[in-house]
Amino acid sequence: MAVLLQEKSAFFTDGRYTLQAAQEVPPCYEIHNSADIAASQWLAEECSENASIAYDPWLMTEQQLRPYREAAIALTPLTSNPIDSLWKNRPAASRAEAVLHPIEFSGCDAEVKIEAVIADCQAKSLDAFLLTAPDSICWLLNIRGGDVDHTPLLLGYALLGCDGKITLLTEESKIPPTIRHLFGDRLSVMPLEKSVESIKEASYQRIGVDISSCPIALMEAVGDTRLLRGTDPCILPKALKNDVEQQGARNAHIRDGVALTEFLHWVENTTASGKEITELECSKKLIELRSKQAHFKEPSFESIVGFAGNGAIVHYRVTEESNRSIKGDGLLLVDSGGQYRDGTTDVTRTIAIGNPTEEHKTCYTRVLKGHIALARALFPTGTTGAQIDTLARNALWQIGLDYDHGTGHGVGSYLGVHEGPQGISKRSHNIALQPGMIVSNEPGYYQTDAFGIRIESLILITASSIPSEKPFLCSETLTCAPLSPQLIDAALLDDAEKKWLYEYHHWVQEKLSSALPEATRDWLAAIVKQFEAMAI
Amino acid sequence: MAVLLQEKSAFFTDGRYTLQAAQEVPPCYEIHNSADIAASQWLAEECSENASIAYDPWLMTEQQLRPYREAAIALTPLTSNPIDSLWKNRPAASRAEAVLHPIEFSGCDAEVKIEAVIADCQAKSLDAFLLTAPDSICWLLNIRGGDVDHTPLLLGYALLGCDGKITLLTEESKIPPTIRHLFGDRLSVMPLEKSVESIKEASYQRIGVDISSCPIALMEAVGDTRLLRGTDPCILPKALKNDVEQQGARNAHIRDGVALTEFLHWVENTTASGKEITELECSKKLIELRSKQAHFKEPSFESIVGFAGNGAIVHYRVTEESNRSIKGDGLLLVDSGGQYRDGTTDVTRTIAIGNPTEEHKTCYTRVLKGHIALARALFPTGTTGAQIDTLARNALWQIGLDYDHGTGHGVGSYLGVHEGPQGISKRSHNIALQPGMIVSNEPGYYQTDAFGIRIESLILITASSIPSEKPFLCSETLTCAPLSPQLIDAALLDDAEKKWLYEYHHWVQEKLSSALPEATRDWLAAIVKQFEAMAI
């Protein structure tokens, strides 16, 4: 979030990006961690009493505006955004056609989803819901688009009527006949520029709107008399993966594990042989290896490959300028993922280049203890991500360390690599974890300018079979790629942790070996042997 | 909370009281766990569309009414409460005089507190704050009353003006000349019946009100044009105990530990000798032993002494009807505390009568692991009670067990044994724990009709001296009384837990021995030896 006043300007971001912001944002901006001071608070302190602050009503939601309103800041919506007119050589918008996401990957017919969502809206006495999250629309209609890098989204809005009619507001040329025919009469496609008009003209009396995703401009099109605030009815069912999506996720993670394990072996081999490689080369190698896997579409985000101090920048993206040679002793953090048509992956492994220090090992092992605590956690139904977040931090806290990001985010099914409503962080205290949710398990530790450690696997929340008075949940780790035995101080692990490590790697070996090149298979076998020795 | 309709009625309580409610509430009431269905939700479902629901505006706050308003229930305040007129032989209200709480216990002059609270109100552009929580008023004025059993409260309200004037709304005869002289002109005392009138007549333009404690009747007296909603400005400073209060708490806990240790020894001795005792006799013995301690005023709540199945009723209070003989094999849960002029105590110990079963030991040990995890926890500044609540549950969760109450509540300084704003439960996600807060650490496990286990000590939040990038907090256990080695399965404990247990008991012995009768001193020494052996 950036705020520009006449005399001064400020840039706000969270703990994941403050280091990067200091490097990349022009010096005329003050840089603030939004956890320390929110933009609204800064503005309340800095702007004069009679100031009027302009904003783009297509870029802000009611939820985003709330703190400004509460701080009694006068806000003025603009009819056009001045940055749009200043932005020269702006890349053209995507014109990619949407495609159907077939039943063998979605596991549920769009008609069935639509009827269920309509029933939910009717139970809330709504006549329609204005869907303003592109991933909700793609999930509901079983379609995928090509409008955004790394996520197969079709951009637009959709008005879903409880009469069964769907008005899709998007670039009309993006919707091919296959999709139009499938939905027949119930679907009408209107151009984005006519969104306000279409919504104004719709005949529904009670229209649901989610204030966390609906632009102010569209809320005004709905108008106060028709508008009912509520949660996007697709968000929760989208998060609860059905059996086909769960199996798809398992399959995608095994193929992704093959690519990542080949990558990890390649890095170790290449650096050990004295050949110099760079962070950029690693990023390219990851794409090359994933591209060989079935159903791979694209990376699920721009890979984070950070060596030594670059690894401490939580959401680091290597550029030609920052690109670093991976040589000498240090830690290499690699956070990457793939969009496969049967599932979305997101995985982080941290490996030692050369000889790790004792500090590296202590920190890696404590991050690992947190990762294992979460992977092994059993918890009663009704538990939120905020409650189990602590399990991932406690081993670090015990020696005065912590990390300045959440422990986990929801992940879609060939959709967003970040999706709600669930999460594992101190802010996730409203949503109980439920079977079928996929969420990341990614504790870390970062020492500015020195090194970064993160261990991330995706986990699937499942019902536990443990005998108990009330239902308990647990998780199944989906991510299938080895950890780094040479970074582990086994003296810090208890027996249950060592057993988990061995069993996990035994499972990784079982799932990957047949698909790995022989040398990589042997390399993985040697790793499994090390974990076996550790567990005895 | 009870709701009475023409045709049916319902009683709502939380998980601590549902078992007890089923035994004690007349059968014409449906009994509900308020976590499953709130009274507002039940009412919305059960009452007819045009129903008007009456309530007593002196017994309800805006916060309590909010869910009813959100459920669109028509609410009508009553001018008199029909239960008052039906209640025959109602005990007369207390006429106890208030007393000064001297500086050797309060550690801070009332004038200093008043100036600080006024400065806080002025920073929020208020002209006055209407204090509606009796413990806030007692804390602010360094006075204590005798209006409520177990808590030294003076009942009433106070209007604190930023001009330094205080209007105390209470029974005038309760305020003796000592208190009137101390505050001189700044204090005026008005009878409770004149509260509405006094507040209406007050000349302040902007009056702060805390909607969590202010009765609707007084909010209406303030009136919309003058009313500003905000947090009671005494709550946080009252929770942050100063050095004198902290030292007072330590001293009170040692004297309380002497009484409790004598009690535990007496129970073990008496039951082992074959003499039968009852829950009621235990309650009386606790009062008798605490009464011998300096500065003891009264129990801080009615003791919970529950043998076998009675121990599973979380907030059980023994009566002549429920009173049970403590004999045979079973667990005895004793939760009790004292109001000492230098501090308030609250402690639970669970002891084995006869031979404990393996299940008793497993459950006790896992409750203990949670208790130790919280006692040993280190966590960064900013961490809330909701975040560390999980540490106390995890060992139980791992075998499919849990407890249906929070892990900890704030405790006052010769004030409420429950006080805010802090707590340790999944609901405590707004308030960061801070140095000087006292909070209970009381995980438990309950098996209906069989046994109850709870281990409770009070802990004082303190700054940690661990080297760390950001400030870390930890806690000091205040409660000073032995645990039950015969209920521990040492195989479930790790080395750090055993070390904590030995160090804790070594400290208990050091603090208590000189004040214990010889036989009890020897008994305690034998317990410490068992923990020493366990730790080697």
PDB file of C-alpha atoms in Angstrom, chain A residues 373 376-380 382-384 386-391 393-394 396-404 426 429-430 445-448 466-470 472, chain B residues 373 376-380 382-384 386-391 393-394 396-404 426 429-430 445-448 466-470 472:
ATOM      1  CA  ALA A 373       5.198 -30.744  15.473  1.00  0.00           C
ATOM      2  CA  ARG A 376       2.249 -34.723  13.673  1.00  0.00           C
ATOM      3  CA  ALA A 377      -0.371 -32.562  15.372  1.00  0.00           C
ATOM      4  CA  LEU A 378      -3.696 -34.029  16.434  1.00  0.00           C
ATOM      5  CA  PHE A 379      -6.335 -31.511  17.427  1.00  0.00           C
ATOM      6  CA  PRO A 380     -10.074 -31.472  18.110  1.00  0.00           C
ATOM      7  CA  GLY A 382     -13.153 -26.661  15.866  1.00  0.00           C
ATOM      8  CA  THR A 383      -9.457 -25.851  16.279  1.00  0.00           C
ATOM      9  CA  THR A 384      -8.301 -22.872  14.229  1.00  0.00           C
ATOM     10  CA  ALA A 386      -4.219 -19.609  15.044  1.00  0.00           C
ATOM     11  CA  GLN A 387      -4.234 -22.260  17.749  1.00  0.00           C
ATOM     12  CA  ILE A 388      -1.807 -24.649  16.052  1.00  0.00           C
ATOM     13  CA  ASP A 389       0.477 -21.891  14.718  1.00  0.00           C
ATOM     14  CA  THR A 390       2.204 -21.941  18.117  1.00  0.00           C
ATOM     15  CA  LEU A 391       3.244 -25.588  17.683  1.00  0.00           C
ATOM     16  CA  ARG A 393       7.105 -21.722  16.695  1.00  0.00           C
ATOM     17  CA  ASN A 394       7.674 -23.175  20.148  1.00  0.00           C
ATOM     18  CA  LEU A 396      12.383 -21.517  18.130  1.00  0.00           C
ATOM     19  CA  TRP A 397      10.809 -19.456  20.908  1.00  0.00           C
ATOM     20  CA  GLN A 398      12.621 -21.583  23.466  1.00  0.00           C
ATOM     21  CA  ILE A 399      15.924 -20.067  22.357  1.00  0.00           C
ATOM     22  CA  GLY A 400      14.596 -16.574  21.707  1.00  0.00           C
ATOM     23  CA  LEU A 401      14.044 -16.939  17.943  1.00  0.00           C
ATOM     24  CA  ASP A 402      10.925 -16.418  15.821  1.00  0.00           C
ATOM     25  CA  TYR A 403       9.874 -15.689  12.251  1.00  0.00           C
ATOM     26  CA  ASP A 404       7.897 -12.726  11.039  1.00  0.00           C
ATOM     27  CA  LYS A 426      -2.076 -15.778  14.741  1.00  0.00           C
ATOM     28  CA  HIS A 429      -8.673 -17.319  14.618  1.00  0.00           C
ATOM     29  CA  ASN A 430     -12.065 -17.281  12.900  1.00  0.00           C
ATOM     30  CA  TYR A 445      14.120 -18.529  10.585  1.00  0.00           C
ATOM     31  CA  TYR A 446      15.917 -15.597   9.003  1.00  0.00           C
ATOM     32  CA  GLN A 447      19.081 -13.774   9.967  1.00  0.00           C
ATOM     33  CA  THR A 448      19.354 -10.534   8.039  1.00  0.00           C
ATOM     34  CA  ILE A 466      -7.817 -41.871  17.164  1.00  0.00           C
ATOM     35  CA  PRO A 467     -10.432 -42.981  19.704  1.00  0.00           C
ATOM     36  CA  SER A 468     -11.681 -39.776  21.331  1.00  0.00           C
ATOM     37  CA  GLU A 469     -14.756 -38.268  22.979  1.00  0.00           C
ATOM     38  CA  LYS A 470     -15.111 -35.652  20.251  1.00  0.00           C
ATOM     39  CA  PHE A 472     -10.172 -35.147  16.183  1.00  0.00           C
TER      40      PHE A 472
ATOM     41  CA  ALA B 373       5.021 -26.434  28.824  1.00  0.00           C
ATOM     42  CA  ARG B 376       8.483 -22.997  30.811  1.00  0.00           C
ATOM     43  CA  ALA B 377       7.243 -21.121  27.746  1.00  0.00           C
ATOM     44  CA  LEU B 378       9.275 -18.323  26.246  1.00  0.00           C
ATOM     45  CA  PHE B 379       7.473 -16.176  23.712  1.00  0.00           C
ATOM     46  CA  PRO B 380       7.991 -12.869  21.922  1.00  0.00           C
ATOM     47  CA  GLY B 382       3.045  -9.299  21.368  1.00  0.00           C
ATOM     48  CA  THR B 383       2.063 -12.930  21.894  1.00  0.00           C
ATOM     49  CA  THR B 384      -1.509 -13.391  23.110  1.00  0.00           C
ATOM     50  CA  ALA B 386      -4.738 -17.567  22.605  1.00  0.00           C
ATOM     51  CA  GLN B 387      -1.367 -18.398  21.072  1.00  0.00           C
ATOM     52  CA  ILE B 388       0.112 -20.101  24.128  1.00  0.00           C
ATOM     53  CA  ASP B 389      -3.122 -21.858  25.123  1.00  0.00           C
ATOM     54  CA  THR B 390      -2.166 -24.597  22.650  1.00  0.00           C
ATOM     55  CA  LEU B 391       1.031 -25.395  24.555  1.00  0.00           C
ATOM     56  CA  ARG B 393      -3.284 -28.775  25.387  1.00  0.00           C
ATOM     57  CA  ASN B 394      -0.886 -30.433  22.973  1.00  0.00           C
ATOM     58  CA  LEU B 396      -3.531 -34.231  25.704  1.00  0.00           C
ATOM     59  CA  TRP B 397      -4.454 -33.691  22.058  1.00  0.00           C
ATOM     60  CA  GLN B 398      -1.805 -36.224  21.049  1.00  0.00           C
ATOM     61  CA  ILE B 399      -3.917 -38.998  22.588  1.00  0.00           C
ATOM     62  CA  GLY B 400      -7.295 -37.572  21.589  1.00  0.00           C
ATOM     63  CA  LEU B 401      -8.084 -35.797  24.878  1.00  0.00           C
ATOM     64  CA  ASP B 402      -8.941 -32.160  25.616  1.00  0.00           C
ATOM     65  CA  TYR B 403     -10.660 -30.007  28.233  1.00  0.00           C
ATOM     66  CA  ASP B 404     -13.656 -27.794  27.702  1.00  0.00           C
ATOM     67  CA  LYS B 426      -8.651 -19.543  22.277  1.00  0.00           C
ATOM     68  CA  HIS B 429      -6.610 -13.231  20.815  1.00  0.00           C
ATOM     69  CA  ASN B 430      -6.841  -9.480  21.259  1.00  0.00           C
ATOM     70  CA  TYR B 445      -8.923 -33.422  31.990  1.00  0.00           C
ATOM     71  CA  TYR B 446     -12.378 -34.652  33.009  1.00  0.00           C
ATOM     72  CA  GLN B 447     -14.080 -37.990  32.531  1.00  0.00           C
ATOM     73  CA  THR B 448     -17.779 -37.677  33.287  1.00  0.00           C
ATOM     74  CA  ILE B 466      17.304 -14.539  26.868  1.00  0.00           C
ATOM     75  CA  PRO B 467      19.396 -12.887  24.149  1.00  0.00           C
ATOM     76  CA  SER B 468      17.004 -12.286  21.261  1.00  0.00           C
ATOM     77  CA  GLU B 469      16.385  -9.953  18.333  1.00  0.00           C
ATOM     78  CA  LYS B 470      13.091  -8.773  19.802  1.00  0.00           C
ATOM     79  CA  PHE B 472      10.882 -12.092  24.820  1.00  0.00           C
TER      80      PHE B 472
END
